[in-house]
PDB file of N, CA and C in Angstrom:
ATOM      1  N   MET A   1     148.092 -60.688  21.154  1.00 46.00           N
ATOM      2  CA  MET A   1     148.311 -59.725  22.206  1.00 46.00           C
ATOM      3  C   MET A   1     149.804 -59.652  22.516  1.00 46.00           C
ATOM      4  N   ALA A   2     150.258 -58.488  22.898  1.00 47.00           N
ATOM      5  CA  ALA A   2     151.675 -58.286  23.164  1.00 47.00           C
ATOM      6  C   ALA A   2     152.121 -59.006  24.438  1.00 47.00           C
ATOM      7  N   ASP A   3     151.309 -58.959  25.505  1.00 52.00           N
ATOM      8  CA  ASP A   3     151.679 -59.636  26.734  1.00 52.00           C
ATOM      9  C   ASP A   3     150.426 -60.057  27.479  1.00 52.00           C
ATOM     10  N   GLY A   4     150.620 -60.752  28.614  1.00 53.00           N
ATOM     11  CA  GLY A   4     149.493 -61.268  29.377  1.00 53.00           C
ATOM     12  C   GLY A   4     148.558 -60.186  29.886  1.00 53.00           C
ATOM     13  N   THR A   5     149.109 -59.032  30.240  1.00 56.00           N
ATOM     14  CA  THR A   5     148.272 -57.958  30.758  1.00 56.00           C
ATOM     15  C   THR A   5     147.290 -57.486  29.693  1.00 56.00           C
ATOM     16  N   ASP A   6     147.760 -57.327  28.463  1.00 87.00           N
ATOM     17  CA  ASP A   6     146.855 -56.905  27.398  1.00 87.00           C
ATOM     18  C   ASP A   6     145.746 -57.932  27.197  1.00 87.00           C
ATOM     19  N   ARG A   7     146.104 -59.195  27.218  1.00 88.00           N
ATOM     20  CA  ARG A   7     145.106 -60.249  27.038  1.00 88.00           C
ATOM     21  C   ARG A   7     144.091 -60.208  28.180  1.00 88.00           C
ATOM     22  N   LEU A   8     144.590 -60.033  29.410  1.00 91.00           N
ATOM     23  CA  LEU A   8     143.683 -59.950  30.550  1.00 91.00           C
ATOM     24  C   LEU A   8     142.757 -58.751  30.436  1.00 91.00           C
ATOM     25  N   SER A   9     143.264 -57.636  29.936  1.00 93.00           N
ATOM     26  CA  SER A   9     142.425 -56.447  29.766  1.00 93.00           C
ATOM     27  C   SER A   9     141.265 -56.743  28.827  1.00 93.00           C
ATOM     28  N   VAL A  10     141.553 -57.444  27.752  1.00 94.00           N
ATOM     29  CA  VAL A  10     140.515 -57.784  26.775  1.00 94.00           C
ATOM     30  C   VAL A  10     139.518 -58.762  27.395  1.00 94.00           C
ATOM     31  N   VAL A  11     140.018 -59.731  28.154  1.00 95.00           N
ATOM     32  CA  VAL A  11     139.130 -60.708  28.798  1.00 95.00           C
ATOM     33  C   VAL A  11     138.238 -60.021  29.821  1.00 95.00           C
ATOM     34  N   PHE A  12     138.829 -59.185  30.692  1.00 94.00           N
ATOM     35  CA  PHE A  12     138.015 -58.511  31.710  1.00 94.00           C
ATOM     36  C   PHE A  12     137.023 -57.542  31.076  1.00 94.00           C
ATOM     37  N   ALA A  13     137.407 -56.884  29.995  1.00 95.00           N
ATOM     38  CA  ALA A  13     136.464 -55.992  29.303  1.00 95.00           C
ATOM     39  C   ALA A  13     135.291 -56.796  28.743  1.00 95.00           C
ATOM     40  N   ALA A  14     135.584 -57.972  28.203  1.00 96.00           N
ATOM     41  CA  ALA A  14     134.513 -58.826  27.676  1.00 96.00           C
ATOM     42  C   ALA A  14     133.601 -59.305  28.801  1.00 96.00           C
ATOM     43  N   LEU A  15     134.181 -59.628  29.948  1.00 95.00           N
ATOM     44  CA  LEU A  15     133.406 -60.130  31.082  1.00 95.00           C
ATOM     45  C   LEU A  15     132.619 -59.025  31.792  1.00 95.00           C
ATOM     46  N   ALA A  16     132.935 -57.774  31.508  1.00 95.00           N
ATOM     47  CA  ALA A  16     132.284 -56.656  32.192  1.00 95.00           C
ATOM     48  C   ALA A  16     130.814 -56.514  31.817  1.00 95.00           C
ATOM     49  N   ASP A  17     130.415 -57.058  30.691  1.00 97.00           N
ATOM     50  CA  ASP A  17     129.037 -56.896  30.218  1.00 97.00           C
ATOM     51  C   ASP A  17     128.163 -58.065  30.677  1.00 97.00           C
ATOM     52  N   PRO A  18     127.021 -57.786  31.313  1.00 96.00           N
ATOM     53  CA  PRO A  18     126.163 -58.874  31.803  1.00 96.00           C
ATOM     54  C   PRO A  18     125.600 -59.765  30.697  1.00 96.00           C
ATOM     55  N   THR A  19     125.357 -59.214  29.517  1.00 96.00           N
ATOM     56  CA  THR A  19     124.865 -60.037  28.408  1.00 96.00           C
ATOM     57  C   THR A  19     125.920 -61.055  28.003  1.00 96.00           C
ATOM     58  N   ARG A  20     127.163 -60.611  27.928  1.00 97.00           N
ATOM     59  CA  ARG A  20     128.239 -61.539  27.550  1.00 97.00           C
ATOM     60  C   ARG A  20     128.454 -62.595  28.630  1.00 97.00           C
ATOM     61  N   ARG A  21     128.328 -62.203  29.894  1.00 96.00           N
ATOM     62  CA  ARG A  21     128.445 -63.211  30.961  1.00 96.00           C
ATOM     63  C   ARG A  21     127.312 -64.225  30.869  1.00 96.00           C
ATOM     64  N   ALA A  22     126.121 -63.772  30.539  1.00 96.00           N
ATOM     65  CA  ALA A  22     124.987 -64.691  30.372  1.00 96.00           C
ATOM     66  C   ALA A  22     125.226 -65.638  29.194  1.00 96.00           C
ATOM     67  N   ILE A  23     125.797 -65.122  28.124  1.00 96.00           N
ATOM     68  CA  ILE A  23     126.122 -65.967  26.966  1.00 96.00           C
ATOM     69  C   ILE A  23     127.137 -67.030  27.372  1.00 96.00           C
ATOM     70  N   LEU A  24     128.153 -66.639  28.123  1.00 96.00           N
ATOM     71  CA  LEU A  24     129.157 -67.609  28.578  1.00 96.00           C
ATOM     72  C   LEU A  24     128.525 -68.656  29.494  1.00 96.00           C
ATOM     73  N   ALA A  25     127.616 -68.218  30.355  1.00 96.00           N
ATOM     74  CA  ALA A  25     126.936 -69.170  31.241  1.00 96.00           C
ATOM     75  C   ALA A  25     126.153 -70.185  30.414  1.00 96.00           C
ATOM     76  N   ARG A  26     125.499 -69.725  29.371  1.00 96.00           N
ATOM     77  CA  ARG A  26     124.755 -70.647  28.499  1.00 96.00           C
ATOM     78  C   ARG A  26     125.710 -71.609  27.799  1.00 96.00           C
ATOM     79  N   LEU A  27     126.839 -71.092  27.317  1.00 96.00           N
ATOM     80  CA  LEU A  27     127.790 -71.947  26.609  1.00 96.00           C
ATOM     81  C   LEU A  27     128.484 -72.943  27.547  1.00 96.00           C
ATOM     82  N   ALA A  28     128.486 -72.661  28.848  1.00 95.00           N
ATOM     83  CA  ALA A  28     129.042 -73.615  29.806  1.00 95.00           C
ATOM     84  C   ALA A  28     128.206 -74.897  29.837  1.00 95.00           C
ATOM     85  N   GLU A  29     126.953 -74.797  29.381  1.00 95.00           N
ATOM     86  CA  GLU A  29     126.072 -75.966  29.308  1.00 95.00           C
ATOM     87  C   GLU A  29     126.289 -76.766  28.032  1.00 95.00           C
ATOM     88  N   GLY A  30     126.947 -76.169  27.043  1.00 93.00           N
ATOM     89  CA  GLY A  30     127.187 -76.842  25.764  1.00 93.00           C
ATOM     90  C   GLY A  30     127.122 -75.857  24.621  1.00 93.00           C
ATOM     91  N   GLU A  31     127.588 -76.279  23.466  1.00 92.00           N
ATOM     92  CA  GLU A  31     127.613 -75.372  22.318  1.00 92.00           C
ATOM     93  C   GLU A  31     126.214 -74.973  21.880  1.00 92.00           C
ATOM     94  N   ALA A  32     126.142 -73.827  21.212  1.00 93.00           N
ATOM     95  CA  ALA A  32     124.843 -73.292  20.781  1.00 93.00           C
ATOM     96  C   ALA A  32     125.056 -72.403  19.570  1.00 93.00           C
ATOM     97  N   THR A  33     124.000 -72.220  18.797  1.00 91.00           N
ATOM     98  CA  THR A  33     124.033 -71.321  17.642  1.00 91.00           C
ATOM     99  C   THR A  33     123.741 -69.894  18.109  1.00 91.00           C
ATOM    100  N   VAL A  34     123.978 -68.939  17.221  1.00 90.00           N
ATOM    101  CA  VAL A  34     123.680 -67.542  17.522  1.00 90.00           C
ATOM    102  C   VAL A  34     122.195 -67.391  17.856  1.00 90.00           C
ATOM    103  N   GLY A  35     121.341 -68.037  17.090  1.00 90.00           N
ATOM    104  CA  GLY A  35     119.902 -67.967  17.334  1.00 90.00           C
ATOM    105  C   GLY A  35     119.536 -68.496  18.711  1.00 90.00           C
ATOM    106  N   GLU A  36     120.136 -69.613  19.095  1.00 92.00           N
ATOM    107  CA  GLU A  36     119.870 -70.182  20.412  1.00 92.00           C
ATOM    108  C   GLU A  36     120.368 -69.258  21.519  1.00 92.00           C
ATOM    109  N   LEU A  37     121.518 -68.649  21.287  1.00 93.00           N
ATOM    110  CA  LEU A  37     122.070 -67.739  22.285  1.00 93.00           C
ATOM    111  C   LEU A  37     121.244 -66.462  22.401  1.00 93.00           C
ATOM    112  N   ALA A  38     120.623 -66.053  21.296  1.00 93.00           N
ATOM    113  CA  ALA A  38     119.843 -64.816  21.275  1.00 93.00           C
ATOM    114  C   ALA A  38     118.475 -64.959  21.938  1.00 93.00           C
ATOM    115  N   GLU A  39     117.958 -66.186  22.019  1.00 92.00           N
ATOM    116  CA  GLU A  39     116.588 -66.413  22.505  1.00 92.00           C
ATOM    117  C   GLU A  39     116.229 -65.684  23.795  1.00 92.00           C
ATOM    118  N   PRO A  40     117.064 -65.743  24.851  1.00 92.00           N
ATOM    119  CA  PRO A  40     116.632 -65.120  26.107  1.00 92.00           C
ATOM    120  C   PRO A  40     116.732 -63.588  26.137  1.00 92.00           C
ATOM    121  N   PHE A  41     117.302 -62.991  25.102  1.00 92.00           N
ATOM    122  CA  PHE A  41     117.546 -61.551  25.111  1.00 92.00           C
ATOM    123  C   PHE A  41     116.571 -60.817  24.203  1.00 92.00           C
ATOM    124  N   GLU A  42     116.234 -59.613  24.604  1.00 90.00           N
ATOM    125  CA  GLU A  42     115.401 -58.761  23.768  1.00 90.00           C
ATOM    126  C   GLU A  42     116.309 -57.865  22.939  1.00 90.00           C
ATOM    127  N   MET A  43     117.016 -58.489  22.002  1.00 90.00           N
ATOM    128  CA  MET A  43     117.899 -57.747  21.108  1.00 90.00           C
ATOM    129  C   MET A  43     117.973 -58.482  19.784  1.00 90.00           C
ATOM    130  N   SER A  44     118.424 -57.766  18.789  1.00 90.00           N
ATOM    131  CA  SER A  44     118.501 -58.337  17.447  1.00 90.00           C
ATOM    132  C   SER A  44     119.643 -59.349  17.343  1.00 90.00           C
ATOM    133  N   LEU A  45     119.559 -60.200  16.323  1.00 89.00           N
ATOM    134  CA  LEU A  45     120.662 -61.137  16.066  1.00 89.00           C
ATOM    135  C   LEU A  45     121.972 -60.408  15.799  1.00 89.00           C
ATOM    136  N   PRO A  46     121.955 -59.287  15.033  1.00 92.00           N
ATOM    137  CA  PRO A  46     123.218 -58.564  14.843  1.00 92.00           C
ATOM    138  C   PRO A  46     123.813 -58.054  16.162  1.00 92.00           C
ATOM    139  N   ALA A  47     122.964 -57.647  17.108  1.00 94.00           N
ATOM    140  CA  ALA A  47     123.470 -57.183  18.407  1.00 94.00           C
ATOM    141  C   ALA A  47     124.119 -58.347  19.164  1.00 94.00           C
ATOM    142  N   VAL A  48     123.487 -59.511  19.134  1.00 93.00           N
ATOM    143  CA  VAL A  48     124.068 -60.690  19.778  1.00 93.00           C
ATOM    144  C   VAL A  48     125.371 -61.059  19.081  1.00 93.00           C
ATOM    145  N   SER A  49     125.398 -60.966  17.767  1.00 92.00           N
ATOM    146  CA  SER A  49     126.626 -61.263  17.010  1.00 92.00           C
ATOM    147  C   SER A  49     127.766 -60.337  17.419  1.00 92.00           C
ATOM    148  N   ARG A  50     127.450 -59.081  17.688  1.00 95.00           N
ATOM    149  CA  ARG A  50     128.496 -58.142  18.143  1.00 95.00           C
ATOM    150  C   ARG A  50     129.060 -58.586  19.494  1.00 95.00           C
ATOM    151  N   HIS A  51     128.183 -59.037  20.391  1.00 96.00           N
ATOM    152  CA  HIS A  51     128.659 -59.558  21.677  1.00 96.00           C
ATOM    153  C   HIS A  51     129.544 -60.783  21.458  1.00 96.00           C
ATOM    154  N   LEU A  52     129.138 -61.639  20.541  1.00 95.00           N
ATOM    155  CA  LEU A  52     129.929 -62.837  20.259  1.00 95.00           C
ATOM    156  C   LEU A  52     131.296 -62.486  19.695  1.00 95.00           C
ATOM    157  N   LYS A  53     131.360 -61.436  18.874  1.00 95.00           N
ATOM    158  CA  LYS A  53     132.660 -61.005  18.331  1.00 95.00           C
ATOM    159  C   LYS A  53     133.592 -60.542  19.437  1.00 95.00           C
ATOM    160  N   VAL A  54     133.047 -59.840  20.435  1.00 97.00           N
ATOM    161  CA  VAL A  54     133.862 -59.399  21.574  1.00 97.00           C
ATOM    162  C   VAL A  54     134.380 -60.616  22.345  1.00 97.00           C
ATOM    163  N   LEU A  55     133.501 -61.580  22.578  1.00 97.00           N
ATOM    164  CA  LEU A  55     133.902 -62.799  23.287  1.00 97.00           C
ATOM    165  C   LEU A  55     134.936 -63.592  22.491  1.00 97.00           C
ATOM    166  N   GLU A  56     134.757 -63.625  21.177  1.00 95.00           N
ATOM    167  CA  GLU A  56     135.697 -64.342  20.314  1.00 95.00           C
ATOM    168  C   GLU A  56     137.055 -63.648  20.305  1.00 95.00           C
ATOM    169  N   LYS A  57     137.062 -62.325  20.231  1.00 95.00           N
ATOM    170  CA  LYS A  57     138.316 -61.563  20.250  1.00 95.00           C
ATOM    171  C   LYS A  57     139.082 -61.799  21.551  1.00 95.00           C
ATOM    172  N   ALA A  58     138.335 -61.947  22.649  1.00 95.00           N
ATOM    173  CA  ALA A  58     138.951 -62.207  23.947  1.00 95.00           C
ATOM    174  C   ALA A  58     139.395 -63.663  24.091  1.00 95.00           C
ATOM    175  N   GLY A  59     139.044 -64.494  23.116  1.00 95.00           N
ATOM    176  CA  GLY A  59     139.412 -65.903  23.165  1.00 95.00           C
ATOM    177  C   GLY A  59     138.506 -66.728  24.057  1.00 95.00           C
ATOM    178  N   LEU A  60     137.389 -66.141  24.490  1.00 96.00           N
ATOM    179  CA  LEU A  60     136.484 -66.830  25.400  1.00 96.00           C
ATOM    180  C   LEU A  60     135.555 -67.809  24.704  1.00 96.00           C
ATOM    181  N   ILE A  61     135.368 -67.627  23.407  1.00 96.00           N
ATOM    182  CA  ILE A  61     134.561 -68.570  22.624  1.00 96.00           C
ATOM    183  C   ILE A  61     135.244 -68.836  21.293  1.00 96.00           C
ATOM    184  N   THR A  62     134.864 -69.926  20.681  1.00 94.00           N
ATOM    185  CA  THR A  62     135.230 -70.207  19.292  1.00 94.00           C
ATOM    186  C   THR A  62     133.946 -70.520  18.555  1.00 94.00           C
ATOM    187  N   ARG A  63     133.995 -70.305  17.250  1.00 90.00           N
ATOM    188  CA  ARG A  63     132.834 -70.635  16.416  1.00 90.00           C
ATOM    189  C   ARG A  63     133.263 -71.670  15.397  1.00 90.00           C
ATOM    190  N   GLY A  64     132.538 -72.753  15.379  1.00 83.00           N
ATOM    191  CA  GLY A  64     132.816 -73.814  14.423  1.00 83.00           C
ATOM    192  C   GLY A  64     132.027 -73.622  13.149  1.00 83.00           C
ATOM    193  N   ARG A  65     132.199 -74.545  12.236  1.00 76.00           N
ATOM    194  CA  ARG A  65     131.410 -74.505  11.009  1.00 76.00           C
ATOM    195  C   ARG A  65     131.080 -75.941  10.636  1.00 76.00           C
ATOM    196  N   SER A  66     129.794 -76.204  10.619  1.00 68.00           N
ATOM    197  CA  SER A  66     129.307 -77.517  10.242  1.00 68.00           C
ATOM    198  C   SER A  66     128.137 -77.285   9.286  1.00 68.00           C
ATOM    199  N   ALA A  67     128.440 -77.290   7.997  1.00 62.00           N
ATOM    200  CA  ALA A  67     127.455 -76.952   6.961  1.00 62.00           C
ATOM    201  C   ALA A  67     126.940 -75.539   7.229  1.00 62.00           C
ATOM    202  N   GLN A  68     125.647 -75.382   7.402  1.00 69.00           N
ATOM    203  CA  GLN A  68     125.060 -74.064   7.679  1.00 69.00           C
ATOM    204  C   GLN A  68     125.089 -73.731   9.165  1.00 69.00           C
ATOM    205  N   TRP A  69     125.390 -74.711   9.978  1.00 73.00           N
ATOM    206  CA  TRP A  69     125.344 -74.540  11.424  1.00 73.00           C
ATOM    207  C   TRP A  69     126.691 -74.054  11.918  1.00 73.00           C
ATOM    208  N   ARG A  70     126.728 -72.926  12.649  1.00 79.00           N
ATOM    209  CA  ARG A  70     127.981 -72.387  13.196  1.00 79.00           C
ATOM    210  C   ARG A  70     127.899 -72.363  14.716  1.00 79.00           C
ATOM    211  N   PRO A  71     128.166 -73.495  15.334  1.00 91.00           N
ATOM    212  CA  PRO A  71     128.049 -73.541  16.792  1.00 91.00           C
ATOM    213  C   PRO A  71     129.143 -72.721  17.488  1.00 91.00           C
ATOM    214  N   CYS A  72     128.771 -72.104  18.589  1.00 93.00           N
ATOM    215  CA  CYS A  72     129.719 -71.386  19.435  1.00 93.00           C
ATOM    216  C   CYS A  72     130.073 -72.296  20.604  1.00 93.00           C
ATOM    217  N   ARG A  73     131.337 -72.252  20.999  1.00 94.00           N
ATOM    218  CA  ARG A  73     131.815 -73.068  22.118  1.00 94.00           C
ATOM    219  C   ARG A  73     132.576 -72.200  23.093  1.00 94.00           C
ATOM    220  N   LEU A  74     132.443 -72.514  24.373  1.00 93.00           N
ATOM    221  CA  LEU A  74     133.181 -71.838  25.429  1.00 93.00           C
ATOM    222  C   LEU A  74     134.632 -72.300  25.390  1.00 93.00           C
ATOM    223  N   GLU A  75     135.548 -71.370  25.561  1.00 94.00           N
ATOM    224  CA  GLU A  75     136.969 -71.692  25.664  1.00 94.00           C
ATOM    225  C   GLU A  75     137.424 -71.322  27.067  1.00 94.00           C
ATOM    226  N   ALA A  76     137.911 -72.289  27.803  1.00 88.00           N
ATOM    227  CA  ALA A  76     138.204 -72.080  29.224  1.00 88.00           C
ATOM    228  C   ALA A  76     139.547 -71.404  29.500  1.00 88.00           C
ATOM    229  N   ALA A  77     140.515 -71.494  28.608  1.00 89.00           N
ATOM    230  CA  ALA A  77     141.864 -71.004  28.911  1.00 89.00           C
ATOM    231  C   ALA A  77     141.900 -69.537  29.340  1.00 89.00           C
ATOM    232  N   PRO A  78     141.233 -68.613  28.634  1.00 91.00           N
ATOM    233  CA  PRO A  78     141.285 -67.221  29.088  1.00 91.00           C
ATOM    234  C   PRO A  78     140.632 -67.021  30.462  1.00 91.00           C
ATOM    235  N   LEU A  79     139.607 -67.807  30.760  1.00 89.00           N
ATOM    236  CA  LEU A  79     138.988 -67.724  32.087  1.00 89.00           C
ATOM    237  C   LEU A  79     139.960 -68.227  33.152  1.00 89.00           C
ATOM    238  N   ALA A  80     140.712 -69.261  32.832  1.00 90.00           N
ATOM    239  CA  ALA A  80     141.715 -69.778  33.770  1.00 90.00           C
ATOM    240  C   ALA A  80     142.795 -68.734  34.012  1.00 90.00           C
ATOM    241  N   ASP A  81     143.217 -68.031  32.961  1.00 87.00           N
ATOM    242  CA  ASP A  81     144.221 -66.966  33.115  1.00 87.00           C
ATOM    243  C   ASP A  81     143.702 -65.864  34.031  1.00 87.00           C
ATOM    244  N   ALA A  82     142.446 -65.468  33.833  1.00 90.00           N
ATOM    245  CA  ALA A  82     141.840 -64.423  34.665  1.00 90.00           C
ATOM    246  C   ALA A  82     141.713 -64.911  36.109  1.00 90.00           C
ATOM    247  N   THR A  83     141.324 -66.153  36.291  1.00 89.00           N
ATOM    248  CA  THR A  83     141.196 -66.725  37.629  1.00 89.00           C
ATOM    249  C   THR A  83     142.550 -66.758  38.330  1.00 89.00           C
ATOM    250  N   ASP A  84     143.599 -67.146  37.616  1.00 90.00           N
ATOM    251  CA  ASP A  84     144.951 -67.174  38.193  1.00 90.00           C
ATOM    252  C   ASP A  84     145.361 -65.778  38.647  1.00 90.00           C
ATOM    253  N   TRP A  85     145.085 -64.790  37.827  1.00 88.00           N
ATOM    254  CA  TRP A  85     145.445 -63.409  38.158  1.00 88.00           C
ATOM    255  C   TRP A  85     144.690 -62.961  39.412  1.00 88.00           C
ATOM    256  N   LEU A  86     143.386 -63.242  39.453  1.00 88.00           N
ATOM    257  CA  LEU A  86     142.576 -62.869  40.611  1.00 88.00           C
ATOM    258  C   LEU A  86     143.005 -63.621  41.869  1.00 88.00           C
ATOM    259  N   GLU A  87     143.389 -64.854  41.703  1.00 89.00           N
ATOM    260  CA  GLU A  87     143.784 -65.686  42.843  1.00 89.00           C
ATOM    261  C   GLU A  87     144.983 -65.100  43.586  1.00 89.00           C
ATOM    262  N   ARG A  88     145.936 -64.553  42.838  1.00 85.00           N
ATOM    263  CA  ARG A  88     147.101 -63.931  43.489  1.00 85.00           C
ATOM    264  C   ARG A  88     146.653 -62.828  44.435  1.00 85.00           C
ATOM    265  N   TYR A  89     145.709 -62.021  44.002  1.00 83.00           N
ATOM    266  CA  TYR A  89     145.236 -60.913  44.823  1.00 83.00           C
ATOM    267  C   TYR A  89     144.316 -61.396  45.941  1.00 83.00           C
ATOM    268  N   ARG A  90     143.577 -62.439  45.698  1.00 80.00           N
ATOM    269  CA  ARG A  90     142.756 -63.015  46.763  1.00 80.00           C
ATOM    270  C   ARG A  90     143.639 -63.489  47.904  1.00 80.00           C
ATOM    271  N   ARG A  91     144.731 -64.182  47.566  1.00 79.00           N
ATOM    272  CA  ARG A  91     145.659 -64.662  48.600  1.00 79.00           C
ATOM    273  C   ARG A  91     146.264 -63.488  49.364  1.00 79.00           C
ATOM    274  N   PHE A  92     146.621 -62.422  48.655  1.00 77.00           N
ATOM    275  CA  PHE A  92     147.183 -61.233  49.296  1.00 77.00           C
ATOM    276  C   PHE A  92     146.185 -60.654  50.293  1.00 77.00           C
ATOM    277  N   TRP A  93     144.945 -60.434  49.848  1.00 81.00           N
ATOM    278  CA  TRP A  93     143.949 -59.822  50.720  1.00 81.00           C
ATOM    279  C   TRP A  93     143.575 -60.755  51.861  1.00 81.00           C
ATOM    280  N   GLU A  94     143.507 -62.032  51.578  1.00 78.00           N
ATOM    281  CA  GLU A  94     143.197 -62.986  52.634  1.00 78.00           C
ATOM    282  C   GLU A  94     144.277 -62.939  53.706  1.00 78.00           C
ATOM    283  N   GLY A  95     145.541 -62.902  53.300  1.00 75.00           N
ATOM    284  CA  GLY A  95     146.650 -62.789  54.252  1.00 75.00           C
ATOM    285  C   GLY A  95     146.585 -61.487  55.028  1.00 75.00           C
ATOM    286  N   SER A  96     146.228 -60.402  54.353  1.00 76.00           N
ATOM    287  CA  SER A  96     146.106 -59.112  55.029  1.00 76.00           C
ATOM    288  C   SER A  96     144.985 -59.142  56.057  1.00 76.00           C
ATOM    289  N   PHE A  97     143.852 -59.734  55.703  1.00 76.00           N
ATOM    290  CA  PHE A  97     142.741 -59.824  56.642  1.00 76.00           C
ATOM    291  C   PHE A  97     143.082 -60.731  57.818  1.00 76.00           C
ATOM    292  N   ASP A  98     143.808 -61.812  57.553  1.00 75.00           N
ATOM    293  CA  ASP A  98     144.234 -62.696  58.642  1.00 75.00           C
ATOM    294  C   ASP A  98     145.147 -61.944  59.604  1.00 75.00           C
ATOM    295  N   ALA A  99     146.083 -61.155  59.068  1.00 77.00           N
ATOM    296  CA  ALA A  99     146.994 -60.376  59.909  1.00 77.00           C
ATOM    297  C   ALA A  99     146.221 -59.333  60.714  1.00 77.00           C
ATOM    298  N   LEU A 100     145.239 -58.696  60.091  1.00 82.00           N
ATOM    299  CA  LEU A 100     144.417 -57.718  60.798  1.00 82.00           C
ATOM    300  C   LEU A 100     143.624 -58.387  61.919  1.00 82.00           C
ATOM    301  N   ALA A 101     143.045 -59.538  61.644  1.00 80.00           N
ATOM    302  CA  ALA A 101     142.286 -60.260  62.667  1.00 80.00           C
ATOM    303  C   ALA A 101     143.189 -60.625  63.839  1.00 80.00           C
ATOM    304  N   GLU A 102     144.396 -61.069  63.565  1.00 82.00           N
ATOM    305  CA  GLU A 102     145.345 -61.405  64.627  1.00 82.00           C
ATOM    306  C   GLU A 102     145.698 -60.166  65.438  1.00 82.00           C
ATOM    307  N   HIS A 103     145.931 -59.058  64.761  1.00 78.00           N
ATOM    308  CA  HIS A 103     146.250 -57.798  65.439  1.00 78.00           C
ATOM    309  C   HIS A 103     145.091 -57.372  66.347  1.00 78.00           C
ATOM    310  N   LEU A 104     143.867 -57.488  65.864  1.00 85.00           N
ATOM    311  CA  LEU A 104     142.698 -57.121  66.672  1.00 85.00           C
ATOM    312  C   LEU A 104     142.549 -58.037  67.886  1.00 85.00           C
ATOM    313  N   ARG A 105     142.838 -59.330  67.708  1.00 86.00           N
ATOM    314  CA  ARG A 105     142.805 -60.256  68.841  1.00 86.00           C
ATOM    315  C   ARG A 105     143.813 -59.835  69.911  1.00 86.00           C
ATOM    316  N   GLU A 106     145.012 -59.462  69.464  1.00 83.00           N
ATOM    317  CA  GLU A 106     146.046 -59.027  70.399  1.00 83.00           C
ATOM    318  C   GLU A 106     145.627 -57.743  71.123  1.00 83.00           C
ATOM    319  N   LEU A 107     144.995 -56.819  70.404  1.00 83.00           N
ATOM    320  CA  LEU A 107     144.540 -55.585  71.035  1.00 83.00           C
ATOM    321  C   LEU A 107     143.473 -55.881  72.097  1.00 83.00           C
ATOM    322  N   ARG A 108     142.544 -56.773  71.786  1.00 84.00           N
ATOM    323  CA  ARG A 108     141.488 -57.139  72.741  1.00 84.00           C
ATOM    324  C   ARG A 108     142.090 -57.805  73.976  1.00 84.00           C
ATOM    325  N   LYS A 109     143.078 -58.674  73.749  1.00 82.00           N
ATOM    326  CA  LYS A 109     143.756 -59.325  74.870  1.00 82.00           C
ATOM    327  C   LYS A 109     144.385 -58.284  75.778  1.00 82.00           C
ATOM    328  N   GLY A 110     145.046 -57.299  75.160  1.00 77.00           N
ATOM    329  CA  GLY A 110     145.686 -56.222  75.925  1.00 77.00           C
ATOM    330  C   GLY A 110     144.676 -55.411  76.706  1.00 77.00           C
ATOM    331  N   GLN A 111     143.516 -55.163  76.119  1.00 76.00           N
ATOM    332  CA  GLN A 111     142.485 -54.395  76.810  1.00 76.00           C
ATOM    333  C   GLN A 111     141.943 -55.172  78.006  1.00 76.00           C
ATOM    334  N   ARG A 112     141.767 -56.468  77.883  1.00 74.00           N
ATOM    335  CA  ARG A 112     141.268 -57.287  78.979  1.00 74.00           C
ATOM    336  C   ARG A 112     142.280 -57.347  80.109  1.00 74.00           C
ATOM    337  N   ASN A 113     143.546 -57.393  79.745  1.00 73.00           N
ATOM    338  CA  ASN A 113     144.599 -57.442  80.777  1.00 73.00           C
ATOM    339  C   ASN A 113     144.701 -56.121  81.528  1.00 73.00           C
ATOM    340  N   ASP A 114     144.339 -55.008  80.873  1.00 70.00           N
ATOM    341  CA  ASP A 114     144.401 -53.687  81.500  1.00 70.00           C
ATOM    342  C   ASP A 114     143.241 -53.466  82.470  1.00 70.00           C
ATOM    343  N   GLU A 115     142.175 -54.229  82.338  1.00 67.00           N
ATOM    344  CA  GLU A 115     140.963 -54.012  83.160  1.00 67.00           C
ATOM    345  C   GLU A 115     141.114 -54.515  84.539  1.00 67.00           C
TER     346      GLU A 115
END
């Protein structure tokens, strides 16, 4: 990827799909094969493989090779990058809401003093 924003775009696009989020949730419990990951879904193995390719492109999973077994593993770094990005905005909005709450308290105080 050219820069962090492009990487984040790919990560957020991958996370936008509920099937891919479910796959990541399963992989948070430990590595699994494509067949194991496909079990809870009513879709073909090729469809699950396409989801895995999107997750792999985003860097959210890796696939190993152990003889015939190709386990998928969760990779936390891209999730940490996305969390860091979101955290900056959470702090901004939290500060804005705190300032608004303080302003509303001051307005209420003023109204009580006027009564």
